[in-house]
Amino acid sequence: MPKLDYDNQNNWLFKTGQMQSPVALESNKAEKIEKQATLKLNYSTNASYVHDNGQGIEIGLSGKAIIDNRFFSLQQFHIHAPSEHLLNNYRFDGEIHFVHQAKDGRTAVIAVFLKAGKTSKTFSQIFNHLNQDQNFVCDLTDLIPENKSYYHYLGSLTTPPLTENVEWYILANPVEISRQQLAEFHKLYPYNNRQLQSLNGRPVLYCSSTIKN
Amino acid sequence: MPKLDYDNQNNWLFKTGQMQSPVALESNKAEKIEKQATLKLNYSTNASYVHDNGQGIEIGLSGKAIIDNRFFSLQQFHIHAPSEHLLNNYRFDGEIHFVHQAKDGRTAVIAVFLKAGKTSKTFSQIFNHLNQDQNFVCDLTDLIPENKSYYHYLGSLTTPPLTENVEWYILANPVEISRQQLAEFHKLYPYNNRQLQSLNGRPVLYCSSTIKN
């Protein structure tokens, strides 16, 4: 084989940008993983701020998560509408991203789809504290489904700097907020979803859960 | 805050190339992790080929590994000389890379430093089968240290396509091959180490092990 030119390393080609998010998920193409879904979330019930950060609505919340047997710290969560990921060609009404970081710098995002339906008390609390730096009770029980079956793939942040090296865990089961709550969000953002990116052959895994945690 | 322009997403800036390998590791700057090192290796003792692949010497070997509580499959291992990573400003005589992949496509590389010393039987076996596609016994006990304390950080492949999203686990304890064996390698490659890359603020963790496995 031709030798790699170690004397001219600056000419080596760096291939990147092939692992971007969001993507279209298809349940019949996802590989079923036998092990049980292992998302153990232990989030605070007190949020510290709600900011319109120019990309969406971001809520300050701390907490711990065990994701695929490793410890992560919750950094914040934020809201996109409509959804960024597609599931079986369906675009949900919104998508919450819970952003976590591990000690080595790895980012893991747990995503929850939103669909129009009953009013979310937590969502109302969030909008009552918009652009305030003030603690408030933020009980996520109505914004995280009990069944945490998820789709998993490797991707990127969906806003600049679009950094790759992000582990995505997209819960299969949506939660509900009301049409009025959606309309409140859309007054701030007519839409804040990044366009779909190609999977470029990346595997998508599906991990089903019977655990409520 | 100024709104991100969702109507002109193609103008968004994608920041990449900040997480390249190899890097200089410094033990006094690494964050000590309290948990025990969890590298459990269950490799085959039969290799299937030895190829001069134009970047180094690559050996076909399969196997399983549990790395930080997750399953990986060994893809192959290959040899660089001198070492690519530095430890406390010291460049070792060589570095073996055991390349693993998880089902989601994630790559994890376990690196073992080589230093000149006693003859490695396994290394001799490898060179006896150079550029052959033939099974042979490849018992790695003299090429993997018993103590698997490691440095860990997130980086990239060290040859094109230099893909990021690689988990590095660099064993702190070297193994030995003879000066004659090093000389044999250098007949093929005077050197095949990529130049050092900047850490750019990435954390380096150190995980000590008392387990022999």
XYZ file of C-alpha atoms in Angstrom:
426
model
C 0.000 0.000 0.000
C 1.146 3.578 -0.590
C 2.716 5.037 2.529
C 1.038 7.868 4.367
C 3.306 10.921 4.088
C 4.439 11.580 7.654
C 6.791 14.326 6.422
C 3.879 16.470 5.183
C 1.197 16.036 7.796
C -0.331 19.428 7.144
C -1.555 18.066 3.814
C -3.567 15.294 5.455
C -7.308 15.583 4.838
C -9.583 15.966 7.851
C -13.068 14.657 7.187
C -15.750 16.181 9.355
C -19.334 17.384 9.318
C -20.731 13.924 8.592
C -22.350 13.437 12.013
C -24.759 16.353 12.299
C -28.158 16.648 13.993
C -31.155 16.559 13.824
C -32.023 13.503 11.733
C -35.111 11.584 10.677
C -35.587 8.521 12.884
C -37.375 5.477 11.492
C -38.458 2.841 13.961
C -38.294 -0.007 11.449
C -34.687 0.822 10.571
C -33.494 1.179 14.174
C -31.568 -1.738 15.626
C -33.301 -3.071 18.720
C -30.944 -3.345 21.669
C -31.712 -6.108 24.106
C -30.504 -4.483 27.281
C -32.915 -2.373 29.262
C -32.939 1.348 28.716
C -30.768 2.879 31.381
C -31.706 6.508 31.819
C -31.810 7.265 35.506
C -32.651 10.908 36.083
C -32.279 12.678 39.377
C -32.963 16.316 38.569
C -33.508 19.175 40.986
C -37.095 20.402 41.349
C -35.917 24.005 41.629
C -35.029 25.936 38.499
C -32.820 29.035 38.716
C -33.665 31.057 35.584
C -35.659 31.193 32.337
C -33.911 32.943 29.436
C -34.893 33.662 25.897
C -31.332 32.970 24.723
C -31.851 33.895 21.079
C -32.111 30.241 20.049
C -35.057 29.205 22.187
C -36.230 29.202 25.798
C -33.556 27.916 28.182
C -34.229 26.903 31.771
C -31.509 26.699 34.439
C -31.793 23.388 36.229
C -29.148 21.178 37.817
C -29.186 17.479 38.458
C -27.545 14.148 37.912
C -28.227 11.469 35.334
C -26.919 7.991 34.769
C -26.923 7.495 31.020
C -25.813 4.128 29.630
C -24.025 3.372 32.923
C -22.099 6.640 33.183
C -22.555 9.760 35.302
C -23.584 13.022 33.693
C -24.519 16.423 35.112
C -27.540 18.291 33.793
C -26.458 21.706 32.460
C -29.821 23.202 31.420
C -32.802 22.349 29.287
C -34.368 24.248 26.425
C -37.291 24.110 24.062
C -37.586 23.915 20.273
C -40.834 24.081 18.325
C -41.691 22.365 16.103
C -39.584 19.277 16.803
C -36.097 19.033 15.310
C -35.970 15.241 14.987
C -38.580 13.399 12.969
C -39.983 10.048 14.057
C -41.386 7.923 11.234
C -41.697 11.030 9.071
C -43.760 12.758 11.750
C -42.751 16.180 13.010
C -43.979 16.736 16.558
C -45.150 20.111 17.832
C -42.025 20.632 19.893
C -38.947 19.034 21.424
C -37.284 19.609 24.794
C -33.515 19.072 25.043
C -32.016 18.153 28.406
C -28.294 18.880 27.972
C -25.813 16.915 30.077
C -22.061 16.833 30.372
C -19.677 14.193 31.708
C -16.357 14.918 33.416
C -14.432 14.183 30.223
C -16.413 16.856 28.386
C -18.762 14.487 26.575
C -22.219 15.909 25.876
C -25.380 13.795 26.052
C -28.787 15.209 25.180
C -32.044 13.570 26.221
C -34.838 14.778 23.943
C -38.561 14.673 24.698
C -41.144 15.283 21.985
C -44.030 17.660 22.695
C -47.491 17.260 21.206
C -50.539 19.453 21.489
C -52.937 18.205 24.156
C -53.504 18.932 27.797
C -51.970 21.900 29.584
C -48.586 21.373 31.255
C -48.339 22.980 34.687
C -44.554 23.009 34.443
C -44.688 24.731 31.076
C -46.922 27.432 32.585
C -44.493 27.892 35.466
C -41.659 28.314 32.965
C -43.495 30.965 30.970
C -44.505 32.785 34.152
C -40.782 33.217 34.884
C -39.666 34.195 31.376
C -36.482 36.262 31.416
C -36.247 36.172 35.191
C -33.271 35.020 37.250
C -35.319 33.749 40.108
C -35.708 30.326 41.692
C -39.017 28.566 41.176
C -40.447 25.092 41.552
C -39.920 23.158 38.328
C -41.371 19.694 38.723
C -40.741 17.876 35.465
C -43.150 15.005 36.014
C -45.463 16.342 33.285
C -42.583 16.997 30.836
C -40.774 13.643 31.041
C -42.643 10.446 30.157
C -42.604 7.546 32.608
C -41.602 5.089 29.920
C -38.080 6.037 28.882
C -37.641 3.838 25.815
C -35.352 5.747 23.496
C -33.719 6.062 20.100
C -29.963 6.581 20.283
C -27.420 7.808 17.762
C -24.276 9.971 17.639
C -24.723 13.502 16.353
C -24.106 17.174 17.023
C -25.461 20.260 18.696
C -28.339 21.679 16.603
C -27.242 25.308 17.052
C -23.814 26.885 16.395
C -21.071 25.837 16.987
C -22.854 22.597 15.848
C -20.158 20.606 17.669
C -20.143 16.884 16.935
C -19.394 14.304 19.618
C -22.904 14.497 21.074
C -24.788 11.418 22.266
C -28.506 11.666 21.508
C -31.177 9.832 23.502
C -34.581 10.631 22.017
C -37.488 9.353 24.051
C -40.046 7.497 21.973
C -42.997 8.697 24.074
C -44.072 12.342 23.825
C -45.536 14.556 26.538
C -48.286 17.119 26.094
C -48.609 20.872 26.292
C -51.696 22.808 25.213
C -52.217 24.578 21.892
C -52.341 27.831 23.810
C -48.954 27.122 25.360
C -47.565 26.325 21.934
C -48.981 29.614 20.659
C -47.248 31.480 23.506
C -43.946 29.923 22.483
C -44.485 30.760 18.809
C -45.020 34.426 19.657
C -41.316 34.388 20.576
C -40.178 31.944 17.889
C -42.283 31.248 14.797
C -39.951 28.250 14.485
C -36.547 27.323 15.903
C -35.851 23.927 14.438
C -32.697 23.228 12.465
C -33.215 21.585 9.089
C -32.749 17.813 8.835
C -29.218 16.464 8.392
C -28.236 13.277 6.593
C -27.543 10.185 8.682
C -24.620 9.322 6.382
C -24.879 5.690 7.380
C -24.888 6.244 11.131
C -26.602 3.468 13.069
C -29.716 4.311 15.073
C -30.390 2.040 18.038
C -33.650 1.501 19.893
C -33.660 0.567 23.529
C -36.993 -0.289 25.155
C -37.721 0.287 28.796
C -40.212 -1.185 31.190
C -38.713 0.680 34.128
C -40.411 3.708 35.545
C -37.834 5.963 37.144
C -30.172 38.489 22.939
C -29.908 38.621 19.140
C -31.944 35.865 17.556
C -30.246 33.053 15.705
C -31.248 33.326 12.036
C -33.307 30.196 11.391
C -34.155 31.453 7.892
C -30.498 31.303 6.782
C -29.163 28.164 8.401
C -26.554 27.594 5.713
C -24.707 30.637 7.057
C -24.324 29.101 10.531
C -20.699 28.518 11.501
C -19.622 24.954 12.258
C -16.668 24.810 14.632
C -14.579 21.679 14.365
C -11.026 20.403 14.502
C -10.559 21.416 18.146
C -10.469 17.850 19.517
C -7.565 16.250 17.665
C -5.053 13.605 18.754
C -2.346 12.883 19.858
C -1.738 15.228 22.794
C 0.819 15.702 25.549
C -0.449 14.163 28.798
C 0.735 15.580 32.119
C 0.056 13.531 35.208
C -0.028 16.529 37.540
C -2.692 18.238 35.410
C -4.928 15.178 35.058
C -8.010 15.020 37.243
C -7.953 11.905 39.397
C -11.165 9.927 39.146
C -12.156 8.019 42.229
C -13.850 5.058 40.631
C -11.768 2.057 39.698
C -10.477 1.753 36.199
C -12.908 -0.401 34.284
C -11.166 -1.857 31.268
C -12.125 -5.490 30.974
C -10.515 -7.048 27.927
C -11.473 -10.401 26.494
C -9.520 -10.627 23.264
C -9.042 -13.653 21.040
C -5.610 -15.306 21.177
C -5.693 -15.992 17.437
C -4.824 -13.245 15.005
C -5.958 -13.461 11.372
C -3.526 -11.208 9.459
C -0.572 -8.818 9.692
C -0.605 -5.976 7.161
C 1.748 -3.124 6.462
C -1.212 -0.828 5.757
C 0.806 2.209 4.683
C 0.327 3.877 8.087
C 1.900 1.223 10.295
C 1.651 -2.470 11.075
C -1.926 -3.637 11.584
C -2.893 -6.952 13.132
C -6.294 -8.570 12.658
C -7.651 -9.629 16.026
C -11.205 -9.833 17.337
C -12.491 -9.656 20.866
C -14.744 -7.944 23.326
C -14.012 -5.184 25.789
C -16.009 -3.515 28.520
C -14.841 0.079 28.602
C -16.324 2.410 31.196
C -19.293 0.043 31.614
C -20.132 -0.314 27.926
C -19.561 -3.112 25.410
C -17.117 -2.610 22.561
C -15.767 -4.947 19.855
C -12.070 -5.005 19.039
C -11.583 -4.167 15.338
C -7.784 -4.520 15.006
C -4.625 -3.231 16.618
C -1.673 -1.450 15.094
C 1.724 -0.080 15.999
C 3.245 3.401 15.908
C 6.887 4.214 16.678
C 7.913 6.389 18.356
C 4.889 7.018 20.568
C 2.240 9.503 19.432
C 1.122 10.649 22.887
C 3.618 12.153 25.307
C 3.502 11.433 29.031
C 5.103 14.100 31.215
C 7.072 15.353 28.211
C 8.464 11.880 27.588
C 8.118 10.285 24.183
C 8.121 6.489 24.439
C 9.724 4.229 21.833
C 6.381 3.142 20.483
C 2.627 2.962 21.040
C 0.123 0.210 20.278
C -3.465 1.196 19.480
C -6.251 -1.280 20.168
C -9.182 0.061 18.149
C -12.713 -0.733 19.334
C -16.162 0.112 18.128
C -19.533 0.139 19.900
C -22.868 -0.620 18.247
C -23.677 3.070 17.941
C -20.482 3.614 15.941
C -18.469 5.149 18.766
C -14.725 4.458 18.591
C -12.609 3.805 21.689
C -8.853 3.302 21.460
C -6.804 1.722 24.230
C -3.162 2.748 23.834
C -0.158 0.959 25.316
C 3.279 2.590 25.368
C 6.302 0.562 24.227
C 9.768 1.008 25.654
C 13.050 -0.633 24.697
C 13.855 -3.557 26.970
C 13.291 -7.272 26.866
C 12.175 -9.125 23.746
C 8.419 -9.547 23.222
C 7.458 -13.000 21.985
C 4.193 -11.665 20.625
C 5.993 -8.927 18.716
C 8.259 -11.587 17.130
C 5.214 -13.633 16.158
C 3.706 -10.569 14.536
C 6.813 -9.822 12.483
C 7.132 -13.482 11.481
C 3.704 -13.143 9.845
C 4.222 -9.758 8.203
C 1.974 -9.293 5.176
C 0.415 -12.712 5.555
C -3.297 -13.500 5.810
C -2.846 -16.493 8.004
C -4.060 -17.370 11.485
C -1.449 -17.476 14.229
C -1.328 -17.495 17.997
C -1.234 -13.925 19.278
C -1.108 -13.983 23.059
C -1.060 -10.379 24.190
C 0.050 -11.001 27.772
C 3.449 -9.414 27.043
C 1.933 -6.438 25.175
C -0.716 -5.366 27.697
C 0.301 -4.414 31.243
C -1.448 -6.059 34.175
C -2.111 -2.720 35.837
C -4.597 -0.922 33.616
C -4.543 2.537 35.204
C -5.219 4.965 32.386
C -5.377 8.539 31.176
C -8.626 9.371 29.409
C -9.643 12.206 27.121
C -11.756 12.789 24.003
C -9.868 13.099 20.735
C -9.568 11.872 17.160
C -8.051 9.253 14.920
C -4.330 10.038 14.387
C -4.389 9.173 10.667
C -6.736 10.461 7.947
C -9.705 10.943 8.037
C -8.670 12.175 11.568
C -12.295 11.715 12.654
C -13.143 13.192 16.039
C -15.513 11.479 18.463
C -12.842 9.022 19.649
C -12.510 8.019 23.306
C -8.859 7.562 24.295
C -7.737 5.312 27.142
C -3.946 5.512 27.418
C -2.449 3.031 29.839
C 0.016 4.605 32.235
C 2.244 1.509 32.365
C 4.361 0.636 29.315
C 5.356 -2.794 28.038
C 8.711 -3.754 26.556
C 10.023 -4.839 23.182
C 13.732 -5.162 22.350
C 15.887 -2.596 20.559
C 16.275 -5.132 17.748
C 12.510 -5.406 17.395
C 12.232 -1.619 17.298
C 14.921 -1.576 14.597
C 12.921 -4.103 12.557
C 9.893 -1.834 12.759
C 11.913 1.232 11.780
C 13.167 -0.497 8.624
C 9.532 -0.239 7.475
C 8.747 3.115 9.089
C 11.498 5.522 10.159
C 8.650 7.134 12.092
C 4.868 7.045 11.916
C 3.759 9.352 14.683
C 1.438 12.266 14.041
C 2.610 15.610 15.426
C 1.180 16.783 18.737
C -2.182 18.541 18.723
C -3.373 21.195 21.162
C -5.646 20.107 24.011
C -7.692 23.319 23.560
C -8.880 23.095 27.128
C -10.030 19.474 27.008
C -9.997 17.757 30.406
C -7.686 14.784 30.907
C -8.800 12.311 33.559
C -6.699 9.721 35.382
C -8.256 6.525 36.635
C -6.102 4.221 38.751
C -6.551 0.484 38.862
C -5.595 -2.167 41.342
C -7.435 -4.858 39.406
C -5.557 -7.361 37.309
C -7.760 -8.556 34.489
